[in-house]
């Protein structure tokens, strides 16, 4: 997705530099890479690696990180384009990006369709007669495919890209207003979020229900990310560096950790007072529960405190795979979804012992990292190849996933 | 240019080669594995489910009372299609097997079970029909779909225990988890008001289903509601997952006769009976603890 790489794409002189420029926020790449790995692991059946994912230690999970950073980088890149080239050009670039994400989504849907059809024709287990009812949509491929193209039919684990498409579609007006009245834009975003909760707004899904990630609610994180990128983070710096904020954030994270612990050890449930339980549950992921949002904020506050931008570890080769993945996030996200399908396939065909699980998870992360390295390598080579800046820009767009 | 060509070749080969390699591995590995697990699976010892999956803190006081009084135990099972084995005789689904296991353990008690199949009905649909389900009249032996039921009818008596197996249809239709949660709460309240204890039974685990059905939200809701309302939750999903992981049953295999399905249901029925007895405080089965 629009990583800071796009920044390079927008400025041809920078695109030629093989090393990331000094001003680049590697922490964003690092955590987006981390989010991509965690999303991949969370899409596999629960296994050893699942215990490393943050959703087991608090309310929020990798999706929050991913959407926030996407909002941040999109505003950073396209905000600059807006200033340099004007609203129309920046808007056209954003729409081009939306198209790329849409095509990626359709590509993944095709793979899903192939997998599902395979199961439907080969699988006949009387135990699962009822569950096989989910394949009824294959009886009407015309309707299903059209609904998928309309983003209304979304298979399991394919909810993030449609959310991202809708958010990006609304980015041009958001950015336009954000450049003029950042605080007003954020306030409007909060307003939409509140209205969503008040009136239960959501987009319809096919054949039943609503979008799993409600765009009206999740836009809050995206817009908040954009607000941070366009100066909000700087203005919040005194607040973020205060010890009180840090103490509050840590206290909240610990409380959330304890509550999460009660899900796994029900015996601890007695320590959570009944009125808190009835107020707190359910912690709604579809509508981005405010508890999840606060949990993300607390996590971000503590992270910013612990990891300064000039942290030397960011240059260490050990973190390089994660950073590389974060820099090519659309491609790596799609590969991750594909690998999750493939992982399910392996686990279904070979068996699901803990070791096979471990190997599947680990090799998935290795493949994602290798692909990210390949993309970076190609980008470097293409940049060195003495192409003229204009062509260079187009290439960088395609590979770096930018513009 | 060379580099570009090499890259293109690599990119083209990677996605194509990976699934092919996986498929080859899979095809090579499945037959022996299946043969092994299937032959080892016939004895009842395969039914062992670890204690932590069967543990519950909730109590079934009405059931305990009925057993203590020594009269009869009337059970109403509300389930979807995964409560029966497709194309198998009545009584082979887990409700029938549970009843058989209970009769074995409580020989002096008259146990009647009525299964109300609610095919393709979400929890909310079931709750909307609750009046009819709980009325004596609707328990005369036919379900709403007109399918014949397993077990004897309750002859118009109101049940002592309601076993409510739900969640699958909600997950298939991706019903709003909030609605699902509200329906569960209403249903449990209504059953209790009618004087019955309640046991919830959650979804099935199916390894191949995981890419198709998003089960997690519905499993979570059922766990939370069970905890909140102090109702025992029979973790069918967890137990089947355990059997699959440990190789007790090979649930992955694409083709199985009804034989394995029946064994799975038999084991589920026994485990469910154990949960019911535990929650009613009837374990371990000392002869003098049996109803008198």
JSON list of N, CA and C in Angstrom, two decimals, chain B residues 36-102:
[
{"chain": "B", "resi": 36, "resn": "UNK", "atom": "N", "xyz": [-4.49, -45.27, 8.52]},
{"chain": "B", "resi": 36, "resn": "UNK", "atom": "CA", "xyz": [-4.01, -45.47, 9.89]},
{"chain": "B", "resi": 36, "resn": "UNK", "atom": "C", "xyz": [-5.07, -45.05, 10.91]},
{"chain": "B", "resi": 37, "resn": "UNK", "atom": "N", "xyz": [-5.49, -43.77, 10.78]},
{"chain": "B", "resi": 37, "resn": "UNK", "atom": "CA", "xyz": [-6.39, -43.24, 11.80]},
{"chain": "B", "resi": 37, "resn": "UNK", "atom": "C", "xyz": [-7.71, -43.98, 11.79]},
{"chain": "B", "resi": 38, "resn": "UNK", "atom": "N", "xyz": [-8.19, -44.34, 10.61]},
{"chain": "B", "resi": 38, "resn": "UNK", "atom": "CA", "xyz": [-9.50, -44.96, 10.56]},
{"chain": "B", "resi": 38, "resn": "UNK", "atom": "C", "xyz": [-9.54, -46.30, 11.26]},
{"chain": "B", "resi": 39, "resn": "UNK", "atom": "N", "xyz": [-8.49, -47.07, 11.08]},
{"chain": "B", "resi": 39, "resn": "UNK", "atom": "CA", "xyz": [-8.52, -48.41, 11.65]},
{"chain": "B", "resi": 39, "resn": "UNK", "atom": "C", "xyz": [-8.33, -48.35, 13.16]},
{"chain": "B", "resi": 40, "resn": "UNK", "atom": "N", "xyz": [-7.63, -47.32, 13.62]},
{"chain": "B", "resi": 40, "resn": "UNK", "atom": "CA", "xyz": [-7.34, -47.24, 15.05]},
{"chain": "B", "resi": 40, "resn": "UNK", "atom": "C", "xyz": [-8.51, -46.66, 15.83]},
{"chain": "B", "resi": 41, "resn": "UNK", "atom": "N", "xyz": [-9.55, -46.28, 15.12]},
{"chain": "B", "resi": 41, "resn": "UNK", "atom": "CA", "xyz": [-10.53, -45.41, 15.77]},
{"chain": "B", "resi": 41, "resn": "UNK", "atom": "C", "xyz": [-11.76, -46.10, 16.31]},
{"chain": "B", "resi": 42, "resn": "UNK", "atom": "N", "xyz": [-11.83, -47.43, 16.20]},
{"chain": "B", "resi": 42, "resn": "UNK", "atom": "CA", "xyz": [-13.11, -48.06, 16.45]},
{"chain": "B", "resi": 42, "resn": "UNK", "atom": "C", "xyz": [-13.46, -48.18, 17.93]},
{"chain": "B", "resi": 43, "resn": "UNK", "atom": "N", "xyz": [-12.46, -48.34, 18.80]},
{"chain": "B", "resi": 43, "resn": "UNK", "atom": "CA", "xyz": [-12.79, -48.60, 20.20]},
{"chain": "B", "resi": 43, "resn": "UNK", "atom": "C", "xyz": [-13.25, -47.33, 20.92]},
{"chain": "B", "resi": 44, "resn": "UNK", "atom": "N", "xyz": [-14.11, -47.49, 21.93]},
{"chain": "B", "resi": 44, "resn": "UNK", "atom": "CA", "xyz": [-14.65, -46.34, 22.63]},
{"chain": "B", "resi": 44, "resn": "UNK", "atom": "C", "xyz": [-13.58, -45.50, 23.31]},
{"chain": "B", "resi": 45, "resn": "UNK", "atom": "N", "xyz": [-12.39, -46.07, 23.56]},
{"chain": "B", "resi": 45, "resn": "UNK", "atom": "CA", "xyz": [-11.33, -45.31, 24.20]},
{"chain": "B", "resi": 45, "resn": "UNK", "atom": "C", "xyz": [-11.03, -44.05, 23.39]},
{"chain": "B", "resi": 46, "resn": "UNK", "atom": "N", "xyz": [-11.34, -44.09, 22.11]},
{"chain": "B", "resi": 46, "resn": "UNK", "atom": "CA", "xyz": [-11.10, -42.94, 21.25]},
{"chain": "B", "resi": 46, "resn": "UNK", "atom": "C", "xyz": [-11.93, -41.74, 21.68]},
{"chain": "B", "resi": 47, "resn": "UNK", "atom": "N", "xyz": [-12.90, -42.00, 22.53]},
{"chain": "B", "resi": 47, "resn": "UNK", "atom": "CA", "xyz": [-13.79, -40.93, 22.95]},
{"chain": "B", "resi": 47, "resn": "UNK", "atom": "C", "xyz": [-13.18, -40.01, 23.97]},
{"chain": "B", "resi": 48, "resn": "UNK", "atom": "N", "xyz": [-12.04, -40.39, 24.54]},
{"chain": "B", "resi": 48, "resn": "UNK", "atom": "CA", "xyz": [-11.48, -39.59, 25.62]},
{"chain": "B", "resi": 48, "resn": "UNK", "atom": "C", "xyz": [-11.35, -38.14, 25.18]},
{"chain": "B", "resi": 49, "resn": "UNK", "atom": "N", "xyz": [-11.96, -37.27, 25.94]},
{"chain": "B", "resi": 49, "resn": "UNK", "atom": "CA", "xyz": [-11.75, -35.84, 25.74]},
{"chain": "B", "resi": 49, "resn": "UNK", "atom": "C", "xyz": [-11.15, -35.33, 27.04]},
{"chain": "B", "resi": 50, "resn": "UNK", "atom": "N", "xyz": [-10.15, -34.45, 26.94]},
{"chain": "B", "resi": 50, "resn": "UNK", "atom": "CA", "xyz": [-9.48, -34.01, 28.16]},
{"chain": "B", "resi": 50, "resn": "UNK", "atom": "C", "xyz": [-10.44, -33.27, 29.10]},
{"chain": "B", "resi": 51, "resn": "UNK", "atom": "N", "xyz": [-10.16, -33.40, 30.39]},
{"chain": "B", "resi": 51, "resn": "UNK", "atom": "CA", "xyz": [-11.08, -32.87, 31.41]},
{"chain": "B", "resi": 51, "resn": "UNK", "atom": "C", "xyz": [-11.30, -31.38, 31.23]},
{"chain": "B", "resi": 52, "resn": "UNK", "atom": "N", "xyz": [-10.25, -30.65, 30.81]},
{"chain": "B", "resi": 52, "resn": "UNK", "atom": "CA", "xyz": [-10.42, -29.20, 30.76]},
{"chain": "B", "resi": 52, "resn": "UNK", "atom": "C", "xyz": [-11.45, -28.77, 29.72]},
{"chain": "B", "resi": 53, "resn": "UNK", "atom": "N", "xyz": [-11.68, -29.64, 28.71]},
{"chain": "B", "resi": 53, "resn": "UNK", "atom": "CA", "xyz": [-12.68, -29.29, 27.70]},
{"chain": "B", "resi": 53, "resn": "UNK", "atom": "C", "xyz": [-14.09, -29.61, 28.19]},
{"chain": "B", "resi": 54, "resn": "UNK", "atom": "N", "xyz": [-14.17, -30.44, 29.23]},
{"chain": "B", "resi": 54, "resn": "UNK", "atom": "CA", "xyz": [-15.50, -30.82, 29.71]},
{"chain": "B", "resi": 54, "resn": "UNK", "atom": "C", "xyz": [-15.87, -30.07, 30.98]},
{"chain": "B", "resi": 55, "resn": "UNK", "atom": "N", "xyz": [-14.90, -29.36, 31.57]},
{"chain": "B", "resi": 55, "resn": "UNK", "atom": "CA", "xyz": [-15.15, -28.71, 32.85]},
{"chain": "B", "resi": 55, "resn": "UNK", "atom": "C", "xyz": [-16.16, -27.58, 32.71]},
{"chain": "B", "resi": 56, "resn": "UNK", "atom": "N", "xyz": [-17.03, -27.47, 33.69]},
{"chain": "B", "resi": 56, "resn": "UNK", "atom": "CA", "xyz": [-17.96, -26.35, 33.73]},
{"chain": "B", "resi": 56, "resn": "UNK", "atom": "C", "xyz": [-18.21, -25.99, 35.18]},
{"chain": "B", "resi": 57, "resn": "UNK", "atom": "N", "xyz": [-18.40, -24.72, 35.42]},
{"chain": "B", "resi": 57, "resn": "UNK", "atom": "CA", "xyz": [-18.67, -24.29, 36.79]},
{"chain": "B", "resi": 57, "resn": "UNK", "atom": "C", "xyz": [-20.16, -24.10, 37.02]},
{"chain": "B", "resi": 58, "resn": "UNK", "atom": "N", "xyz": [-20.90, -24.02, 35.91]},
{"chain": "B", "resi": 58, "resn": "UNK", "atom": "CA", "xyz": [-22.34, -23.80, 36.06]},
{"chain": "B", "resi": 58, "resn": "UNK", "atom": "C", "xyz": [-23.00, -25.08, 36.56]},
{"chain": "B", "resi": 59, "resn": "UNK", "atom": "N", "xyz": [-24.11, -24.93, 37.24]},
{"chain": "B", "resi": 59, "resn": "UNK", "atom": "CA", "xyz": [-24.81, -26.08, 37.83]},
{"chain": "B", "resi": 59, "resn": "UNK", "atom": "C", "xyz": [-26.17, -26.27, 37.17]},
{"chain": "B", "resi": 60, "resn": "UNK", "atom": "N", "xyz": [-26.56, -27.52, 37.04]},
{"chain": "B", "resi": 60, "resn": "UNK", "atom": "CA", "xyz": [-27.89, -27.84, 36.53]},
{"chain": "B", "resi": 60, "resn": "UNK", "atom": "C", "xyz": [-28.74, -28.29, 37.72]},
{"chain": "B", "resi": 61, "resn": "UNK", "atom": "N", "xyz": [-29.34, -27.32, 38.40]},
{"chain": "B", "resi": 61, "resn": "UNK", "atom": "CA", "xyz": [-30.02, -27.62, 39.67]},
{"chain": "B", "resi": 61, "resn": "UNK", "atom": "C", "xyz": [-31.32, -28.40, 39.43]},
{"chain": "B", "resi": 62, "resn": "UNK", "atom": "N", "xyz": [-32.03, -28.04, 38.38]},
{"chain": "B", "resi": 62, "resn": "UNK", "atom": "CA", "xyz": [-33.31, -28.72, 38.11]},
{"chain": "B", "resi": 62, "resn": "UNK", "atom": "C", "xyz": [-33.05, -30.19, 37.78]},
{"chain": "B", "resi": 63, "resn": "UNK", "atom": "N", "xyz": [-32.00, -30.43, 37.01]},
{"chain": "B", "resi": 63, "resn": "UNK", "atom": "CA", "xyz": [-31.67, -31.81, 36.65]},
{"chain": "B", "resi": 63, "resn": "UNK", "atom": "C", "xyz": [-31.25, -32.58, 37.90]},
{"chain": "B", "resi": 64, "resn": "UNK", "atom": "N", "xyz": [-30.43, -31.92, 38.73]},
{"chain": "B", "resi": 64, "resn": "UNK", "atom": "CA", "xyz": [-29.98, -32.57, 39.96]},
{"chain": "B", "resi": 64, "resn": "UNK", "atom": "C", "xyz": [-31.19, -32.95, 40.82]},
{"chain": "B", "resi": 65, "resn": "UNK", "atom": "N", "xyz": [-32.15, -32.03, 40.91]},
{"chain": "B", "resi": 65, "resn": "UNK", "atom": "CA", "xyz": [-33.36, -32.27, 41.69]},
{"chain": "B", "resi": 65, "resn": "UNK", "atom": "C", "xyz": [-34.13, -33.47, 41.16]},
{"chain": "B", "resi": 66, "resn": "UNK", "atom": "N", "xyz": [-34.30, -33.45, 39.82]},
{"chain": "B", "resi": 66, "resn": "UNK", "atom": "CA", "xyz": [-35.06, -34.53, 39.19]},
{"chain": "B", "resi": 66, "resn": "UNK", "atom": "C", "xyz": [-34.39, -35.88, 39.43]},
{"chain": "B", "resi": 67, "resn": "UNK", "atom": "N", "xyz": [-33.06, -35.89, 39.36]},
{"chain": "B", "resi": 67, "resn": "UNK", "atom": "CA", "xyz": [-32.36, -37.16, 39.55]},
{"chain": "B", "resi": 67, "resn": "UNK", "atom": "C", "xyz": [-32.48, -37.59, 41.01]},
{"chain": "B", "resi": 68, "resn": "UNK", "atom": "N", "xyz": [-32.37, -36.63, 41.91]},
{"chain": "B", "resi": 68, "resn": "UNK", "atom": "CA", "xyz": [-32.48, -36.93, 43.33]},
{"chain": "B", "resi": 68, "resn": "UNK", "atom": "C", "xyz": [-33.87, -37.46, 43.64]},
{"chain": "B", "resi": 69, "resn": "UNK", "atom": "N", "xyz": [-34.88, -36.83, 43.06]},
{"chain": "B", "resi": 69, "resn": "UNK", "atom": "CA", "xyz": [-36.25, -37.25, 43.31]},
{"chain": "B", "resi": 69, "resn": "UNK", "atom": "C", "xyz": [-36.50, -38.64, 42.72]},
{"chain": "B", "resi": 70, "resn": "UNK", "atom": "N", "xyz": [-35.70, -39.00, 41.75]},
{"chain": "B", "resi": 70, "resn": "UNK", "atom": "CA", "xyz": [-35.75, -40.37, 41.25]},
{"chain": "B", "resi": 70, "resn": "UNK", "atom": "C", "xyz": [-36.87, -40.67, 40.28]},
{"chain": "B", "resi": 71, "resn": "UNK", "atom": "N", "xyz": [-37.54, -39.67, 39.81]},
{"chain": "B", "resi": 71, "resn": "UNK", "atom": "CA", "xyz": [-38.65, -39.92, 38.89]},
{"chain": "B", "resi": 71, "resn": "UNK", "atom": "C", "xyz": [-38.20, -39.97, 37.45]},
{"chain": "B", "resi": 72, "resn": "UNK", "atom": "N", "xyz": [-38.44, -38.89, 36.78]},
{"chain": "B", "resi": 72, "resn": "UNK", "atom": "CA", "xyz": [-38.14, -38.88, 35.37]},
{"chain": "B", "resi": 72, "resn": "UNK", "atom": "C", "xyz": [-37.30, -37.65, 35.01]},
{"chain": "B", "resi": 73, "resn": "UNK", "atom": "N", "xyz": [-36.69, -37.75, 33.87]},
{"chain": "B", "resi": 73, "resn": "UNK", "atom": "CA", "xyz": [-35.89, -36.65, 33.35]},
{"chain": "B", "resi": 73, "resn": "UNK", "atom": "C", "xyz": [-36.33, -36.41, 31.90]},
{"chain": "B", "resi": 74, "resn": "UNK", "atom": "N", "xyz": [-36.94, -35.27, 31.66]},
{"chain": "B", "resi": 74, "resn": "UNK", "atom": "CA", "xyz": [-37.41, -34.96, 30.32]},
{"chain": "B", "resi": 74, "resn": "UNK", "atom": "C", "xyz": [-36.46, -33.97, 29.66]},
{"chain": "B", "resi": 75, "resn": "UNK", "atom": "N", "xyz": [-35.94, -34.36, 28.52]},
{"chain": "B", "resi": 75, "resn": "UNK", "atom": "CA", "xyz": [-34.93, -33.53, 27.85]},
{"chain": "B", "resi": 75, "resn": "UNK", "atom": "C", "xyz": [-35.46, -33.08, 26.49]},
{"chain": "B", "resi": 76, "resn": "UNK", "atom": "N", "xyz": [-35.34, -31.81, 26.24]},
{"chain": "B", "resi": 76, "resn": "UNK", "atom": "CA", "xyz": [-35.66, -31.28, 24.92]},
{"chain": "B", "resi": 76, "resn": "UNK", "atom": "C", "xyz": [-34.35, -30.85, 24.26]},
{"chain": "B", "resi": 77, "resn": "UNK", "atom": "N", "xyz": [-34.07, -31.41, 23.09]},
{"chain": "B", "resi": 77, "resn": "UNK", "atom": "CA", "xyz": [-32.87, -31.00, 22.36]},
{"chain": "B", "resi": 77, "resn": "UNK", "atom": "C", "xyz": [-33.32, -30.16, 21.16]},
{"chain": "B", "resi": 78, "resn": "UNK", "atom": "N", "xyz": [-32.79, -28.95, 21.08]},
{"chain": "B", "resi": 78, "resn": "UNK", "atom": "CA", "xyz": [-33.07, -28.10, 19.93]},
{"chain": "B", "resi": 78, "resn": "UNK", "atom": "C", "xyz": [-31.77, -28.02, 19.13]},
{"chain": "B", "resi": 79, "resn": "UNK", "atom": "N", "xyz": [-31.81, -28.49, 17.91]},
{"chain": "B", "resi": 79, "resn": "UNK", "atom": "CA", "xyz": [-30.56, -28.53, 17.17]},
{"chain": "B", "resi": 79, "resn": "UNK", "atom": "C", "xyz": [-30.78, -28.24, 15.70]},
{"chain": "B", "resi": 80, "resn": "UNK", "atom": "N", "xyz": [-29.66, -28.05, 15.00]},
{"chain": "B", "resi": 80, "resn": "UNK", "atom": "CA", "xyz": [-29.74, -27.87, 13.55]},
{"chain": "B", "resi": 80, "resn": "UNK", "atom": "C", "xyz": [-29.33, -29.19, 12.91]},
{"chain": "B", "resi": 81, "resn": "UNK", "atom": "N", "xyz": [-29.02, -29.17, 11.62]},
{"chain": "B", "resi": 81, "resn": "UNK", "atom": "CA", "xyz": [-28.80, -30.45, 10.96]},
{"chain": "B", "resi": 81, "resn": "UNK", "atom": "C", "xyz": [-27.59, -31.20, 11.47]},
{"chain": "B", "resi": 82, "resn": "UNK", "atom": "N", "xyz": [-26.64, -30.48, 12.08]},
{"chain": "B", "resi": 82, "resn": "UNK", "atom": "CA", "xyz": [-25.47, -31.19, 12.57]},
{"chain": "B", "resi": 82, "resn": "UNK", "atom": "C", "xyz": [-25.77, -31.93, 13.87]},
{"chain": "B", "resi": 83, "resn": "UNK", "atom": "N", "xyz": [-27.05, -31.98, 14.28]},
{"chain": "B", "resi": 83, "resn": "UNK", "atom": "CA", "xyz": [-27.43, -32.79, 15.44]},
{"chain": "B", "resi": 83, "resn": "UNK", "atom": "C", "xyz": [-27.77, -34.21, 15.02]},
{"chain": "B", "resi": 84, "resn": "UNK", "atom": "N", "xyz": [-27.86, -34.44, 13.72]},
{"chain": "B", "resi": 84, "resn": "UNK", "atom": "CA", "xyz": [-28.14, -35.80, 13.25]},
{"chain": "B", "resi": 84, "resn": "UNK", "atom": "C", "xyz": [-27.09, -36.19, 12.22]},
{"chain": "B", "resi": 85, "resn": "UNK", "atom": "N", "xyz": [-26.92, -37.50, 12.04]},
{"chain": "B", "resi": 85, "resn": "UNK", "atom": "CA", "xyz": [-26.01, -37.97, 11.00]},
{"chain": "B", "resi": 85, "resn": "UNK", "atom": "C", "xyz": [-26.82, -38.13, 9.73]},
{"chain": "B", "resi": 86, "resn": "UNK", "atom": "N", "xyz": [-26.35, -37.47, 8.68]},
{"chain": "B", "resi": 86, "resn": "UNK", "atom": "CA", "xyz": [-27.10, -37.51, 7.42]},
{"chain": "B", "resi": 86, "resn": "UNK", "atom": "C", "xyz": [-27.21, -38.96, 6.95]},
{"chain": "B", "resi": 87, "resn": "UNK", "atom": "N", "xyz": [-28.37, -39.32, 6.47]},
{"chain": "B", "resi": 87, "resn": "UNK", "atom": "CA", "xyz": [-28.62, -40.64, 5.88]},
{"chain": "B", "resi": 87, "resn": "UNK", "atom": "C", "xyz": [-28.29, -41.78, 6.83]},
{"chain": "B", "resi": 88, "resn": "UNK", "atom": "N", "xyz": [-28.54, -41.56, 8.11]},
{"chain": "B", "resi": 88, "resn": "UNK", "atom": "CA", "xyz": [-28.32, -42.64, 9.08]},
{"chain": "B", "resi": 88, "resn": "UNK", "atom": "C", "xyz": [-29.60, -42.77, 9.89]},
{"chain": "B", "resi": 89, "resn": "UNK", "atom": "N", "xyz": [-29.84, -43.96, 10.48]},
{"chain": "B", "resi": 89, "resn": "UNK", "atom": "CA", "xyz": [-31.08, -44.14, 11.21]},
{"chain": "B", "resi": 89, "resn": "UNK", "atom": "C", "xyz": [-31.20, -43.20, 12.42]},
{"chain": "B", "resi": 90, "resn": "UNK", "atom": "N", "xyz": [-32.40, -42.98, 12.85]},
{"chain": "B", "resi": 90, "resn": "UNK", "atom": "CA", "xyz": [-32.63, -42.12, 14.03]},
{"chain": "B", "resi": 90, "resn": "UNK", "atom": "C", "xyz": [-31.90, -42.68, 15.24]},
{"chain": "B", "resi": 91, "resn": "UNK", "atom": "N", "xyz": [-31.53, -41.79, 16.12]},
{"chain": "B", "resi": 91, "resn": "UNK", "atom": "CA", "xyz": [-30.89, -42.22, 17.35]},
{"chain": "B", "resi": 91, "resn": "UNK", "atom": "C", "xyz": [-29.38, -42.27, 17.23]},
{"chain": "B", "resi": 92, "resn": "UNK", "atom": "N", "xyz": [-28.83, -42.05, 16.02]},
{"chain": "B", "resi": 92, "resn": "UNK", "atom": "CA", "xyz": [-27.38, -42.11, 15.87]},
{"chain": "B", "resi": 92, "resn": "UNK", "atom": "C", "xyz": [-26.73, -40.75, 16.04]},
{"chain": "B", "resi": 93, "resn": "UNK", "atom": "N", "xyz": [-27.52, -39.69, 16.05]},
{"chain": "B", "resi": 93, "resn": "UNK", "atom": "CA", "xyz": [-26.96, -38.36, 16.28]},
{"chain": "B", "resi": 93, "resn": "UNK", "atom": "C", "xyz": [-26.57, -38.20, 17.74]},
{"chain": "B", "resi": 94, "resn": "UNK", "atom": "N", "xyz": [-25.82, -37.13, 18.04]},
{"chain": "B", "resi": 94, "resn": "UNK", "atom": "CA", "xyz": [-25.34, -37.01, 19.42]},
{"chain": "B", "resi": 94, "resn": "UNK", "atom": "C", "xyz": [-26.46, -36.88, 20.46]},
{"chain": "B", "resi": 95, "resn": "UNK", "atom": "N", "xyz": [-27.66, -36.31, 20.12]},
{"chain": "B", "resi": 95, "resn": "UNK", "atom": "CA", "xyz": [-28.70, -36.26, 21.16]},
{"chain": "B", "resi": 95, "resn": "UNK", "atom": "C", "xyz": [-29.15, -37.66, 21.58]},
{"chain": "B", "resi": 96, "resn": "UNK", "atom": "N", "xyz": [-29.31, -38.53, 20.57]},
{"chain": "B", "resi": 96, "resn": "UNK", "atom": "CA", "xyz": [-29.72, -39.89, 20.87]},
{"chain": "B", "resi": 96, "resn": "UNK", "atom": "C", "xyz": [-28.64, -40.62, 21.66]},
{"chain": "B", "resi": 97, "resn": "UNK", "atom": "N", "xyz": [-27.38, -40.41, 21.29]},
{"chain": "B", "resi": 97, "resn": "UNK", "atom": "CA", "xyz": [-26.27, -41.08, 21.98]},
{"chain": "B", "resi": 97, "resn": "UNK", "atom": "C", "xyz": [-26.13, -40.57, 23.41]},
{"chain": "B", "resi": 98, "resn": "UNK", "atom": "N", "xyz": [-26.38, -39.27, 23.59]},
{"chain": "B", "resi": 98, "resn": "UNK", "atom": "CA", "xyz": [-26.35, -38.71, 24.95]},
{"chain": "B", "resi": 98, "resn": "UNK", "atom": "C", "xyz": [-27.42, -39.38, 25.80]},
{"chain": "B", "resi": 99, "resn": "UNK", "atom": "N", "xyz": [-28.62, -39.52, 25.24]},
{"chain": "B", "resi": 99, "resn": "UNK", "atom": "CA", "xyz": [-29.71, -40.11, 25.99]},
{"chain": "B", "resi": 99, "resn": "UNK", "atom": "C", "xyz": [-29.36, -41.55, 26.37]},
{"chain": "B", "resi": 100, "resn": "UNK", "atom": "N", "xyz": [-28.80, -42.28, 25.41]},
{"chain": "B", "resi": 100, "resn": "UNK", "atom": "CA", "xyz": [-28.42, -43.67, 25.69]},
{"chain": "B", "resi": 100, "resn": "UNK", "atom": "C", "xyz": [-27.40, -43.72, 26.83]},
{"chain": "B", "resi": 101, "resn": "UNK", "atom": "N", "xyz": [-26.41, -42.80, 26.77]},
{"chain": "B", "resi": 101, "resn": "UNK", "atom": "CA", "xyz": [-25.38, -42.78, 27.82]},
{"chain": "B", "resi": 101, "resn": "UNK", "atom": "C", "xyz": [-25.98, -42.42, 29.16]},
{"chain": "B", "resi": 102, "resn": "UNK", "atom": "N", "xyz": [-26.92, -41.51, 29.17]},
{"chain": "B", "resi": 102, "resn": "UNK", "atom": "CA", "xyz": [-27.56, -41.12, 30.44]},
{"chain": "B", "resi": 102, "resn": "UNK", "atom": "C", "xyz": [-28.36, -42.29, 31.00]}
]
